CSV table of N, CA and C in Angstrom, one decimal:
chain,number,residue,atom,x,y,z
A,27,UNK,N,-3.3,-9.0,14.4
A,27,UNK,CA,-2.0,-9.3,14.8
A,27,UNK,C,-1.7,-8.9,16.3
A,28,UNK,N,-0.8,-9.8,16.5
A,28,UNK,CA,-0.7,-9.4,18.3
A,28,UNK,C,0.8,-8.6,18.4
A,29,UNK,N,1.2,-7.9,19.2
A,29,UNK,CA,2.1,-7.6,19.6
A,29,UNK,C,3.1,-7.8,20.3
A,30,UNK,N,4.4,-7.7,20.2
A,30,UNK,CA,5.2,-8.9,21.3
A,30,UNK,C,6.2,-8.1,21.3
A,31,UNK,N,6.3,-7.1,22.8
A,31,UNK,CA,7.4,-6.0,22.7
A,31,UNK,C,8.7,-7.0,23.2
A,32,UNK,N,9.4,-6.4,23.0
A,32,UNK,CA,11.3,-6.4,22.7
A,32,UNK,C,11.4,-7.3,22.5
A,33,UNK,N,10.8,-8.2,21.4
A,33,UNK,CA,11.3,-9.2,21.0
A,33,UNK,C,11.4,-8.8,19.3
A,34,UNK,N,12.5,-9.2,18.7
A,34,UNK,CA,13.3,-10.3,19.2
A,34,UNK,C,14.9,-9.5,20.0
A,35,UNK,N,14.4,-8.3,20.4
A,35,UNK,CA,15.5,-7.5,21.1
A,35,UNK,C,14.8,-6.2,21.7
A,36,UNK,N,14.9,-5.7,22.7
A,36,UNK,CA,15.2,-4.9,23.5
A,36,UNK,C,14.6,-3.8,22.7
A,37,UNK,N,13.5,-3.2,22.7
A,37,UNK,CA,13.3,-2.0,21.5
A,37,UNK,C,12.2,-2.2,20.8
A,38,UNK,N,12.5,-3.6,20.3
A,38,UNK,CA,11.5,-4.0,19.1
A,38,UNK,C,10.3,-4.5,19.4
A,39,UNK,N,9.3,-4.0,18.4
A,39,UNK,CA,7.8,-4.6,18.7
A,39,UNK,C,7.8,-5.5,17.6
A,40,UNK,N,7.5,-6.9,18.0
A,40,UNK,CA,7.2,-7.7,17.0
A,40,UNK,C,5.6,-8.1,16.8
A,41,UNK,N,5.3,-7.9,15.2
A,41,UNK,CA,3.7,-8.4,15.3
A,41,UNK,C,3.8,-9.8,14.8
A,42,UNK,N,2.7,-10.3,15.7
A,42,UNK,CA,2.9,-11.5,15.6
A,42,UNK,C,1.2,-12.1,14.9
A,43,UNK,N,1.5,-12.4,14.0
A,43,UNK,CA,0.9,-13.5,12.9
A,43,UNK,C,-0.1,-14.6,13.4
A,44,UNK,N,0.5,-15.1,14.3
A,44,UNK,CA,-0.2,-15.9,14.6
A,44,UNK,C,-1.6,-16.5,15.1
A,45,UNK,N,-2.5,-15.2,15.9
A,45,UNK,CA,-3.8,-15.2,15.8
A,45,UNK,C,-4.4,-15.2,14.5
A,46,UNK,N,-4.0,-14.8,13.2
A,46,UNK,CA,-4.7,-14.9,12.6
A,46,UNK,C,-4.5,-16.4,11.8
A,47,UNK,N,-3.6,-17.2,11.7
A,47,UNK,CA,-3.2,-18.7,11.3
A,47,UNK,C,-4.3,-19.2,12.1
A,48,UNK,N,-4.5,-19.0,13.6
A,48,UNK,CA,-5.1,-19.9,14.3
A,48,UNK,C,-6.7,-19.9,14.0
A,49,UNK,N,-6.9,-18.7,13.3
A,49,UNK,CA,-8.9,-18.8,13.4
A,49,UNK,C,-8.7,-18.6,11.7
A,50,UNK,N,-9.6,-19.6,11.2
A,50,UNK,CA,-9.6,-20.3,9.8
A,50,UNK,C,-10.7,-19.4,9.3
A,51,UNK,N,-11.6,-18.4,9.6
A,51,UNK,CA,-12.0,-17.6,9.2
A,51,UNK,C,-10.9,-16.0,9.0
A,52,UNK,N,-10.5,-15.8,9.6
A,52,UNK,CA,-9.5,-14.6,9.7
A,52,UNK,C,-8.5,-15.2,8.7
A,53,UNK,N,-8.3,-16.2,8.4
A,53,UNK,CA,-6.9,-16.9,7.4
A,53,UNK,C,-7.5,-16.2,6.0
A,54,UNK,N,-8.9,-17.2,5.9
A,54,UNK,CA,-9.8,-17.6,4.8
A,54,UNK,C,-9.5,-15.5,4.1
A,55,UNK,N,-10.0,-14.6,4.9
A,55,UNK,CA,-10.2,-13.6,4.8
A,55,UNK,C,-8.9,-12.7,4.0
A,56,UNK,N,-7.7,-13.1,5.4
A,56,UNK,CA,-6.4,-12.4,4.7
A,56,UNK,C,-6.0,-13.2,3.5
A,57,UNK,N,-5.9,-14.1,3.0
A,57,UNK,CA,-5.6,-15.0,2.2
A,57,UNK,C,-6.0,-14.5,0.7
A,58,UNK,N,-7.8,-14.3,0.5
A,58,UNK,CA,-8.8,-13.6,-0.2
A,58,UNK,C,-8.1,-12.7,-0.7
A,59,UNK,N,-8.0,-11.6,0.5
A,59,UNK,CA,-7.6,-10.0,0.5
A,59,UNK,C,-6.3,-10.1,-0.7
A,60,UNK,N,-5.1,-10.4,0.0
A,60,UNK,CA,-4.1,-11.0,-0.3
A,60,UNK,C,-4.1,-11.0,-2.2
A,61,UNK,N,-5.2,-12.1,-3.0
A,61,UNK,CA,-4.8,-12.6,-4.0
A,61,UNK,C,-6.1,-11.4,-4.8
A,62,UNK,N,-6.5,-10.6,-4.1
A,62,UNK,CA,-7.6,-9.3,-4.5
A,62,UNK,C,-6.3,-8.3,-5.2
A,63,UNK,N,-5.3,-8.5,-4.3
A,63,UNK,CA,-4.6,-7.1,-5.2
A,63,UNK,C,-2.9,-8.1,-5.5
A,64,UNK,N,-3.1,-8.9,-6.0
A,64,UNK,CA,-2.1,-9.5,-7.0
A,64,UNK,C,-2.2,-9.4,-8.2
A,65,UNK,N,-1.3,-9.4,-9.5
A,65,UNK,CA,-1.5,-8.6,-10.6
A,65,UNK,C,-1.8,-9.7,-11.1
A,66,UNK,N,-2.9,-9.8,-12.7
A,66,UNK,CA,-3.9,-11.1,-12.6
A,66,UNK,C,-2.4,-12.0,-14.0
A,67,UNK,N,-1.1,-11.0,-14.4
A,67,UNK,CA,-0.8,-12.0,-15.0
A,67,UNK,C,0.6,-12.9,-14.1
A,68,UNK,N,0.1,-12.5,-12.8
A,68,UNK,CA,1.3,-13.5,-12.0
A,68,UNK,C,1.1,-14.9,-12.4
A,69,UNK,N,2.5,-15.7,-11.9
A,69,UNK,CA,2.6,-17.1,-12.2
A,69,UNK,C,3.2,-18.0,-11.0
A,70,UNK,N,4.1,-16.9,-9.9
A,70,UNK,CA,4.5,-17.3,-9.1
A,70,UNK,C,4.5,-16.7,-7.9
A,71,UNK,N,4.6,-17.2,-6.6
A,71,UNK,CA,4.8,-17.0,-5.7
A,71,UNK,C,5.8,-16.9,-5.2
A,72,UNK,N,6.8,-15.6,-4.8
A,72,UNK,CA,8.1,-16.0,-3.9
A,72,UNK,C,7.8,-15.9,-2.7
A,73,UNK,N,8.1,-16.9,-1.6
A,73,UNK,CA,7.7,-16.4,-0.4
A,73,UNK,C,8.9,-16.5,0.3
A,74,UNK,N,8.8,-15.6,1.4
A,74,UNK,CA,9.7,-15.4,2.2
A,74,UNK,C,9.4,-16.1,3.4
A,75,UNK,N,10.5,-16.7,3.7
A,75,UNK,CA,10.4,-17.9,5.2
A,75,UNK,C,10.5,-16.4,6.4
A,76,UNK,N,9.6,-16.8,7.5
A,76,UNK,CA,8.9,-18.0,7.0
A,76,UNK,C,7.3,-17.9,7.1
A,77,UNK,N,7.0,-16.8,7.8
A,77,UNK,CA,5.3,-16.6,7.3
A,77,UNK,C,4.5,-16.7,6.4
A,78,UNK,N,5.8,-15.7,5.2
A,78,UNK,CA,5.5,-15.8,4.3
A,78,UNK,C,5.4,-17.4,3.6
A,79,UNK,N,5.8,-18.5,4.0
A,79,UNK,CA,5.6,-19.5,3.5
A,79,UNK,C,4.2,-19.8,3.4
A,80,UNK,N,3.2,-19.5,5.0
A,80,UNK,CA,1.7,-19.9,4.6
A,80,UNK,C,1.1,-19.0,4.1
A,81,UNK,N,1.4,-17.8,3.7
A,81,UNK,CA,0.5,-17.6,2.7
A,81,UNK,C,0.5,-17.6,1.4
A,82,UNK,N,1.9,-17.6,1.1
A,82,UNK,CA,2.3,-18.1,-0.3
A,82,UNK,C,1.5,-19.4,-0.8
A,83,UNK,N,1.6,-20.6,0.3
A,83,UNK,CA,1.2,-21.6,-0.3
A,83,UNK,C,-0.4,-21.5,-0.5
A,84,UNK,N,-1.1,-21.0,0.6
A,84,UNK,CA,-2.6,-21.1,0.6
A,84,UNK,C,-3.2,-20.0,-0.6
A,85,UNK,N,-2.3,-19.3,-1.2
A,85,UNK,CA,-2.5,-18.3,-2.6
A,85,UNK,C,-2.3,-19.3,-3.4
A,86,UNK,N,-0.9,-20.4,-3.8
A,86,UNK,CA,-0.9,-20.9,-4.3
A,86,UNK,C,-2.0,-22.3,-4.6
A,87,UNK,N,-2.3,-22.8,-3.7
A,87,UNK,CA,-3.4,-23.9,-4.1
A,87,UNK,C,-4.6,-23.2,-4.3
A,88,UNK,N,-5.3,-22.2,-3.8
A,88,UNK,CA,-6.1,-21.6,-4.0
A,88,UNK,C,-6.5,-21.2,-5.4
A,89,UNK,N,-5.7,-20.3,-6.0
A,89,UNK,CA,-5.1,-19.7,-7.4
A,89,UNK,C,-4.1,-20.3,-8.1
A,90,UNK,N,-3.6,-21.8,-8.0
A,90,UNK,CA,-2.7,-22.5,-9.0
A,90,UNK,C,-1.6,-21.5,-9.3
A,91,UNK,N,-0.9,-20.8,-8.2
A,91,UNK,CA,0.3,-20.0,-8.7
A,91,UNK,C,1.5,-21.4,-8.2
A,92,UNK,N,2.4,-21.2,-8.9
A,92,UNK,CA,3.6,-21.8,-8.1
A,92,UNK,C,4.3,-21.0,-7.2
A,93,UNK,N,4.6,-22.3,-6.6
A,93,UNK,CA,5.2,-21.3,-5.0
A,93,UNK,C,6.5,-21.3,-4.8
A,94,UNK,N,7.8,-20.3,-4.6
A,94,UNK,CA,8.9,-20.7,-4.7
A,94,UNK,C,9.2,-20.0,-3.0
A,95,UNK,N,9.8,-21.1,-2.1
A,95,UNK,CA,10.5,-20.3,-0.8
A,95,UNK,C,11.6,-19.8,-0.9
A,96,UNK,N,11.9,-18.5,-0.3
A,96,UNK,CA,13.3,-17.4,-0.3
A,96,UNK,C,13.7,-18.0,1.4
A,97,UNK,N,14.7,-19.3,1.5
A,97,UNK,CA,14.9,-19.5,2.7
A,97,UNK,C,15.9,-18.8,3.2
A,98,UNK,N,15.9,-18.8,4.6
A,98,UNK,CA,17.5,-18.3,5.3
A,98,UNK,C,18.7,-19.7,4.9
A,99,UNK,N,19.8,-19.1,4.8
A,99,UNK,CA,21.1,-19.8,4.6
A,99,UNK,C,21.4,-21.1,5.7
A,100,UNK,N,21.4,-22.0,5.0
A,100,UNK,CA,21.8,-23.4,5.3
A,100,UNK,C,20.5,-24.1,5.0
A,101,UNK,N,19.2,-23.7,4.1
A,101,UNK,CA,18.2,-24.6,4.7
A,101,UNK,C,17.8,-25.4,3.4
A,102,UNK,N,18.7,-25.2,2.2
A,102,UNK,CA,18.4,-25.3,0.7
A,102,UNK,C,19.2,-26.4,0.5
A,103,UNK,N,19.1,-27.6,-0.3
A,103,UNK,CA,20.1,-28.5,-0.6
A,103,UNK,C,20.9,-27.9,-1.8
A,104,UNK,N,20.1,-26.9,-2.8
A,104,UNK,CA,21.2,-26.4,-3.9
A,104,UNK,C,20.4,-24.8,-4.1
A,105,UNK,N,21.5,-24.2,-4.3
A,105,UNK,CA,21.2,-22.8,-3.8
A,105,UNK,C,21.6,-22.3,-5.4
A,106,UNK,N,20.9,-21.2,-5.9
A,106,UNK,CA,21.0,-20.8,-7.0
A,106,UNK,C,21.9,-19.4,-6.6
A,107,UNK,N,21.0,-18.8,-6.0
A,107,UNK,CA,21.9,-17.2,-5.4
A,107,UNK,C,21.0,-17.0,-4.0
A,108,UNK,N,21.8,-16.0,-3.3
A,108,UNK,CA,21.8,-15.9,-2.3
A,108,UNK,C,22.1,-14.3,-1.8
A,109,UNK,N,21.2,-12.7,-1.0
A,109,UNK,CA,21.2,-11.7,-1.2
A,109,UNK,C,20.9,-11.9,0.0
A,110,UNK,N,21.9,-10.5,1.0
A,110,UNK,CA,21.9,-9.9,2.2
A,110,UNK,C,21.7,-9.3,2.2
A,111,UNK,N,21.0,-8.7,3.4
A,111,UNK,CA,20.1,-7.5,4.3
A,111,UNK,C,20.2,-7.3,5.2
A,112,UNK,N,20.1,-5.4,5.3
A,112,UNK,CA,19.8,-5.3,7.2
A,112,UNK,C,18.0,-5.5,7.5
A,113,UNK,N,18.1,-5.6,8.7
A,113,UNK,CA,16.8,-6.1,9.5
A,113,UNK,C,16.9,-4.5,10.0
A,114,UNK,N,15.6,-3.9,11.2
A,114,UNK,CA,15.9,-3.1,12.1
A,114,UNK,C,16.6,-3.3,13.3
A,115,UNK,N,17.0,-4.9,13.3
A,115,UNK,CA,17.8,-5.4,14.5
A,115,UNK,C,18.9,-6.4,14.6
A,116,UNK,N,19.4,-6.2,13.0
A,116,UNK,CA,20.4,-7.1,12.5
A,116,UNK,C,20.6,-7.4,11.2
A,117,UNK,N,21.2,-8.6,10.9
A,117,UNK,CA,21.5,-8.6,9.4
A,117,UNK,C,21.0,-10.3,9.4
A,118,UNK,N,20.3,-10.3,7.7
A,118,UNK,CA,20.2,-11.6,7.7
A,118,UNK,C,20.4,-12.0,5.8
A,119,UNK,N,19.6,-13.0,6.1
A,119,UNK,CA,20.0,-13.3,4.2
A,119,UNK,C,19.1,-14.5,3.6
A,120,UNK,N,18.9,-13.9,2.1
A,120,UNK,CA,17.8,-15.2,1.6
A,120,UNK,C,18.5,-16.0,0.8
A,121,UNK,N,17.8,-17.1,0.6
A,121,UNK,CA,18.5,-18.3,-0.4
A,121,UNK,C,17.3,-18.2,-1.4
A,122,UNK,N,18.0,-18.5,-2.5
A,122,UNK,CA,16.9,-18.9,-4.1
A,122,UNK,C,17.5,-20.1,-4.7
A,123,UNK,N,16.0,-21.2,-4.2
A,123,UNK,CA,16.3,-22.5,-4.9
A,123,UNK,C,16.8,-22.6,-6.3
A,124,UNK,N,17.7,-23.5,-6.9
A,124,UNK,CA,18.2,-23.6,-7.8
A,124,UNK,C,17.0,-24.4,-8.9
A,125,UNK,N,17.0,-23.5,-10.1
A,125,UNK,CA,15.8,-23.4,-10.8
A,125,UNK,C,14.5,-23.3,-10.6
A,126,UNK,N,14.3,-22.7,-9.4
A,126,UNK,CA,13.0,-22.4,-9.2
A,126,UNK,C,12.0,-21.3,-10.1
A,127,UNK,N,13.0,-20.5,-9.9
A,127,UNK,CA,12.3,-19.3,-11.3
A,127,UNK,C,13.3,-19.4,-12.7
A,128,UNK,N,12.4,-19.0,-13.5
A,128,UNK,CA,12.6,-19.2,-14.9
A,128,UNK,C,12.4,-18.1,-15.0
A,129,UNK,N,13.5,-17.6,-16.4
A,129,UNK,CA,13.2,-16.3,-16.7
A,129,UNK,C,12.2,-15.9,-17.5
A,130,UNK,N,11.8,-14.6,-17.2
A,130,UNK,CA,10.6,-14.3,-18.0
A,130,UNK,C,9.5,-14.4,-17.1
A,131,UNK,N,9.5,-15.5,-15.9
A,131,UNK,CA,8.4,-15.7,-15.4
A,131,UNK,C,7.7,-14.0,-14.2
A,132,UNK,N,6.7,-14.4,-14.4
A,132,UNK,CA,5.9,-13.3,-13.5
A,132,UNK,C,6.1,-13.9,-11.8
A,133,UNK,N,6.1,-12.8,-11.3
A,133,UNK,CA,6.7,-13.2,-9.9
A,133,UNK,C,6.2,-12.3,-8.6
A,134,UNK,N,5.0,-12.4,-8.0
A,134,UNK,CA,5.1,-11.7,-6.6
A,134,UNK,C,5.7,-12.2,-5.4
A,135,UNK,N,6.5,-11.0,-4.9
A,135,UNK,CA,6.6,-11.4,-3.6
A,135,UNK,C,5.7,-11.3,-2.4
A,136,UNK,N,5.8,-12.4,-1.4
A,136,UNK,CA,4.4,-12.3,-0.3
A,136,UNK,C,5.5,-12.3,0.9
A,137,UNK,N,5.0,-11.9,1.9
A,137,UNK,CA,5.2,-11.7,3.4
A,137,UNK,C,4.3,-11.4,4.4
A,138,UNK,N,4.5,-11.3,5.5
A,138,UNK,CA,3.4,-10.8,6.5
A,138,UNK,C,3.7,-9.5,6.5
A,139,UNK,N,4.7,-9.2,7.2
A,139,UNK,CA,4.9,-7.6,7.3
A,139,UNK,C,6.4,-6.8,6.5
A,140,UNK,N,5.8,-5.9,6.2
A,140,UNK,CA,7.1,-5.1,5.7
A,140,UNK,C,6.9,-3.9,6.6
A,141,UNK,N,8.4,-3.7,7.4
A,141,UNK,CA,9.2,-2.8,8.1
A,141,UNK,C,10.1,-2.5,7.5
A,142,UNK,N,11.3,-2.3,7.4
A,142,UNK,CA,12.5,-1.9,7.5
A,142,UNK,C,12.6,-1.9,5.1
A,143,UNK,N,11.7,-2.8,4.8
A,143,UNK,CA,12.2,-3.4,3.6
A,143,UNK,C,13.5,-3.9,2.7
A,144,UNK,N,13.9,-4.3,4.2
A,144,UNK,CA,15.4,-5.2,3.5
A,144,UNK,C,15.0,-6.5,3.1
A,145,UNK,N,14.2,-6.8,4.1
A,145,UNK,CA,13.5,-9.0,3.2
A,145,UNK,C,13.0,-8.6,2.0
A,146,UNK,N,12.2,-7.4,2.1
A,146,UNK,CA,12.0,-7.9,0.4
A,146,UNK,C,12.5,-7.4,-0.6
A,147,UNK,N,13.2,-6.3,-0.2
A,147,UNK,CA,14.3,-6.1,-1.6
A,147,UNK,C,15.1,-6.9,-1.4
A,148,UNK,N,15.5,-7.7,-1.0
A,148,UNK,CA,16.4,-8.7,-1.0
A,148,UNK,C,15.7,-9.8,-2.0
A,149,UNK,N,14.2,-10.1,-1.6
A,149,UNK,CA,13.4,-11.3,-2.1
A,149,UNK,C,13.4,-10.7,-3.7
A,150,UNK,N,13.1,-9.7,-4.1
A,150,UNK,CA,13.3,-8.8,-5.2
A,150,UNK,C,14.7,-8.9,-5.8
A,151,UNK,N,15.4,-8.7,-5.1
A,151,UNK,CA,16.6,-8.7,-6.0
A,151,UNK,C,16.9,-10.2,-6.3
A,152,UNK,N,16.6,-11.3,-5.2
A,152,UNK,CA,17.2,-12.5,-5.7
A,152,UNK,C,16.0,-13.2,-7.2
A,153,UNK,N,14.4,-12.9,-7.1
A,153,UNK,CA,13.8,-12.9,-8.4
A,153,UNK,C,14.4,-12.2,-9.3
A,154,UNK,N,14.8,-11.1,-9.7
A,154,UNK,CA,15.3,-10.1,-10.5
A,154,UNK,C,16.5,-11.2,-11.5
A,155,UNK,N,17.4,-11.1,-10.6
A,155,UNK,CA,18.8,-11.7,-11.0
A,155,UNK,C,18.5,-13.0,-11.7
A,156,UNK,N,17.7,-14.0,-11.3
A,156,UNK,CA,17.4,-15.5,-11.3
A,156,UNK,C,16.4,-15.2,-13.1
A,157,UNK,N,15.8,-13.7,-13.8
A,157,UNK,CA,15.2,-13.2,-14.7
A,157,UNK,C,13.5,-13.3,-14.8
A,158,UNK,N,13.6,-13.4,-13.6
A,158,UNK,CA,11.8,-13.1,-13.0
A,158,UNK,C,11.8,-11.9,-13.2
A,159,UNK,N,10.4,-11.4,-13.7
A,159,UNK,CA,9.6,-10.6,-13.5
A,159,UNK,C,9.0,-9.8,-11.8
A,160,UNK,N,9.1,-8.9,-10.9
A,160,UNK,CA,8.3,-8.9,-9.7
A,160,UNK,C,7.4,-8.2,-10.3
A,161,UNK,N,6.0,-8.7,-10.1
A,161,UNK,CA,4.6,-7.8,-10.4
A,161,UNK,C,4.1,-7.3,-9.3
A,162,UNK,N,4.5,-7.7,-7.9
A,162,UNK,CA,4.2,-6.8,-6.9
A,162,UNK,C,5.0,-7.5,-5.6
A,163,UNK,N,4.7,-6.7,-4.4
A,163,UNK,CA,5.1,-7.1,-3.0
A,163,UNK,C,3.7,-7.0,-2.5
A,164,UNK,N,3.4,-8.3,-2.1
A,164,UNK,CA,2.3,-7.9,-1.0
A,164,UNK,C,2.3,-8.8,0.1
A,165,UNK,N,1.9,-7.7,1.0
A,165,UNK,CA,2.0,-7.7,3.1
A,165,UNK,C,1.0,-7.7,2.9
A,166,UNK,N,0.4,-8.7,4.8
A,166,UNK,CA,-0.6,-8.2,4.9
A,166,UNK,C,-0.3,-7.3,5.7
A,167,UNK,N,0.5,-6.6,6.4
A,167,UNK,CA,0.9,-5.4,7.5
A,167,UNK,C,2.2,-4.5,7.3
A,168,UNK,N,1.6,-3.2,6.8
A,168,UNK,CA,3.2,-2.6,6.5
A,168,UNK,C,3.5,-1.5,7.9
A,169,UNK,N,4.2,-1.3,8.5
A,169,UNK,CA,5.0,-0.5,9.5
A,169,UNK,C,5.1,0.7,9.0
A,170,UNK,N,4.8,1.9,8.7
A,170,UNK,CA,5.1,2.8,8.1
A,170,UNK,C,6.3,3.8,8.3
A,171,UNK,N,6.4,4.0,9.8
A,171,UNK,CA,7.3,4.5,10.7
A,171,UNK,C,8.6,4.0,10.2
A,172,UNK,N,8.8,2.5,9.7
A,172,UNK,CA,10.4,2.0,9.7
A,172,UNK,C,10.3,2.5,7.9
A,173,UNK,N,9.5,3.2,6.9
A,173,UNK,CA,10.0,3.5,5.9
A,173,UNK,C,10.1,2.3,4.7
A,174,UNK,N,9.9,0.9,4.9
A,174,UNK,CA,10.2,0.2,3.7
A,174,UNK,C,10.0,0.4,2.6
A,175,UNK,N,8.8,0.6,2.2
A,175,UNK,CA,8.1,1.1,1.2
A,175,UNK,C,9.4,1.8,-0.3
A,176,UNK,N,9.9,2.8,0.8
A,176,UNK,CA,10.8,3.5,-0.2
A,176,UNK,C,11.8,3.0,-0.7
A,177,UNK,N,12.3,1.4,0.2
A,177,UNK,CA,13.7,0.8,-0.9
A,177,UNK,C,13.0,-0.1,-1.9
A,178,UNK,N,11.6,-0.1,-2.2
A,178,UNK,CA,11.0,-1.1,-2.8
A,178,UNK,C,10.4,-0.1,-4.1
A,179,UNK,N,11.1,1.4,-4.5
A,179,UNK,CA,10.8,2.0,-5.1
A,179,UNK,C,10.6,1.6,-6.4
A,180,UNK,N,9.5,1.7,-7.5
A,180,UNK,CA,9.6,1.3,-8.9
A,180,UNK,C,9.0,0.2,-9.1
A,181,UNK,N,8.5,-0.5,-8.0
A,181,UNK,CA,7.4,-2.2,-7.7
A,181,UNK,C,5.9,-1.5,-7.1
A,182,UNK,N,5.2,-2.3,-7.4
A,182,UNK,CA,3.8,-2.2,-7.2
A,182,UNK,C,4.1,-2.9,-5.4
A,183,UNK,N,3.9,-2.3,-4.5
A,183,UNK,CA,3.7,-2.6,-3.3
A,183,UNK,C,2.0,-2.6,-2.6
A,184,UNK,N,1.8,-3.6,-2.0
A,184,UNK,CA,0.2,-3.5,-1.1
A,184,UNK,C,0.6,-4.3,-0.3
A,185,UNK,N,-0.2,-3.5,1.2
A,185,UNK,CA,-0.1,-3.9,2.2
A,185,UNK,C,-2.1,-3.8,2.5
A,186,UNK,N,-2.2,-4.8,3.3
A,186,UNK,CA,-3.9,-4.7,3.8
A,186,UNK,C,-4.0,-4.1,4.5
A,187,UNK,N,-3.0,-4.0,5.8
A,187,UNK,CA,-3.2,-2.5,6.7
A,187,UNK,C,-1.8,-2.2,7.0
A,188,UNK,N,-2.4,-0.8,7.4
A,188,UNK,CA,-0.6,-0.1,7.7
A,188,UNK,C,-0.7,0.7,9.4
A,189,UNK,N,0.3,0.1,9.8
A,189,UNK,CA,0.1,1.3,11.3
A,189,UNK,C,1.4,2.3,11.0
């Protein structure tokens, strides 16, 4: 991952994903890693917009999980529920497609990185509610410094590396 200081503000280091999208061996790899420590009776994918969208999906065709996206607000034509969060540099919010999860169903959440862990208790709380199962959170990069880990208390969390 590359680094991209003060963005998206003054302060902040953002890692950025994107070298590894671009070289199809490094994808092929995190992708692998990725569905190595997902719990074997998952069924779905929640992903978080929007990184988390490509890896969700390349888990899902890969491993026939269904893929469900947790978008930001306005991007859903019918919205089931909808859960806010702080960021380390603001506040934002996910949307959960209207019937996308079924209750009972097995449910990981995927992302790139967990910092702050407000996206994904958020992504967690909106599977939760909707009567999904979460059988894990998995990053491929956790931030350890911003603490997420701890609001994700009581879930199976894996990240591939941590700085």
């Amino acid at each position: 991952m590359r680094e991209v200081p003060d963005f998206p503000k003054p302060g902040v280091v953002f890692r950025d994903f994107t070298p590894v999208l671009t070289d199809p061996d490094a994808l092929r790899a995190v992708v692998d890693a990725l569905q190595d420590k997902i719990d074997d009776s998952t069924q779905v994918i929640a992903a978080i917009e929007s990184r988390g969208f490509l890896l969700g999906a390349a888990l899902g065709y890969g491993w026939r999980y269904g893929v469900v996206p947790l978008r930001k607000p306005g991007k859903l034509p019918v919205v089931a529920d909808s859960e806010s969060y702080e960021l380390e540099y603001g506040t934002a919010s996910l949307e959960l497609p209207a019937g996308a999860i079924q209750p009972g169903q097995r449910v990981v959440v995927v992302d790139d990185v967990l910092a702050t862990g407000g996206t994904a208790e958020a992504a967690c709380t909106l599977v939760e509610r909707a009567g999904g199962i979460v059988t894990g959170v998995s990053v491929v990069l956790e931030i350890t410094a911003l603490g997420g880990r701890s609001r994700l208390a009581g879930r199976e969390v894996s990240a591939l590396m941590a700085v």
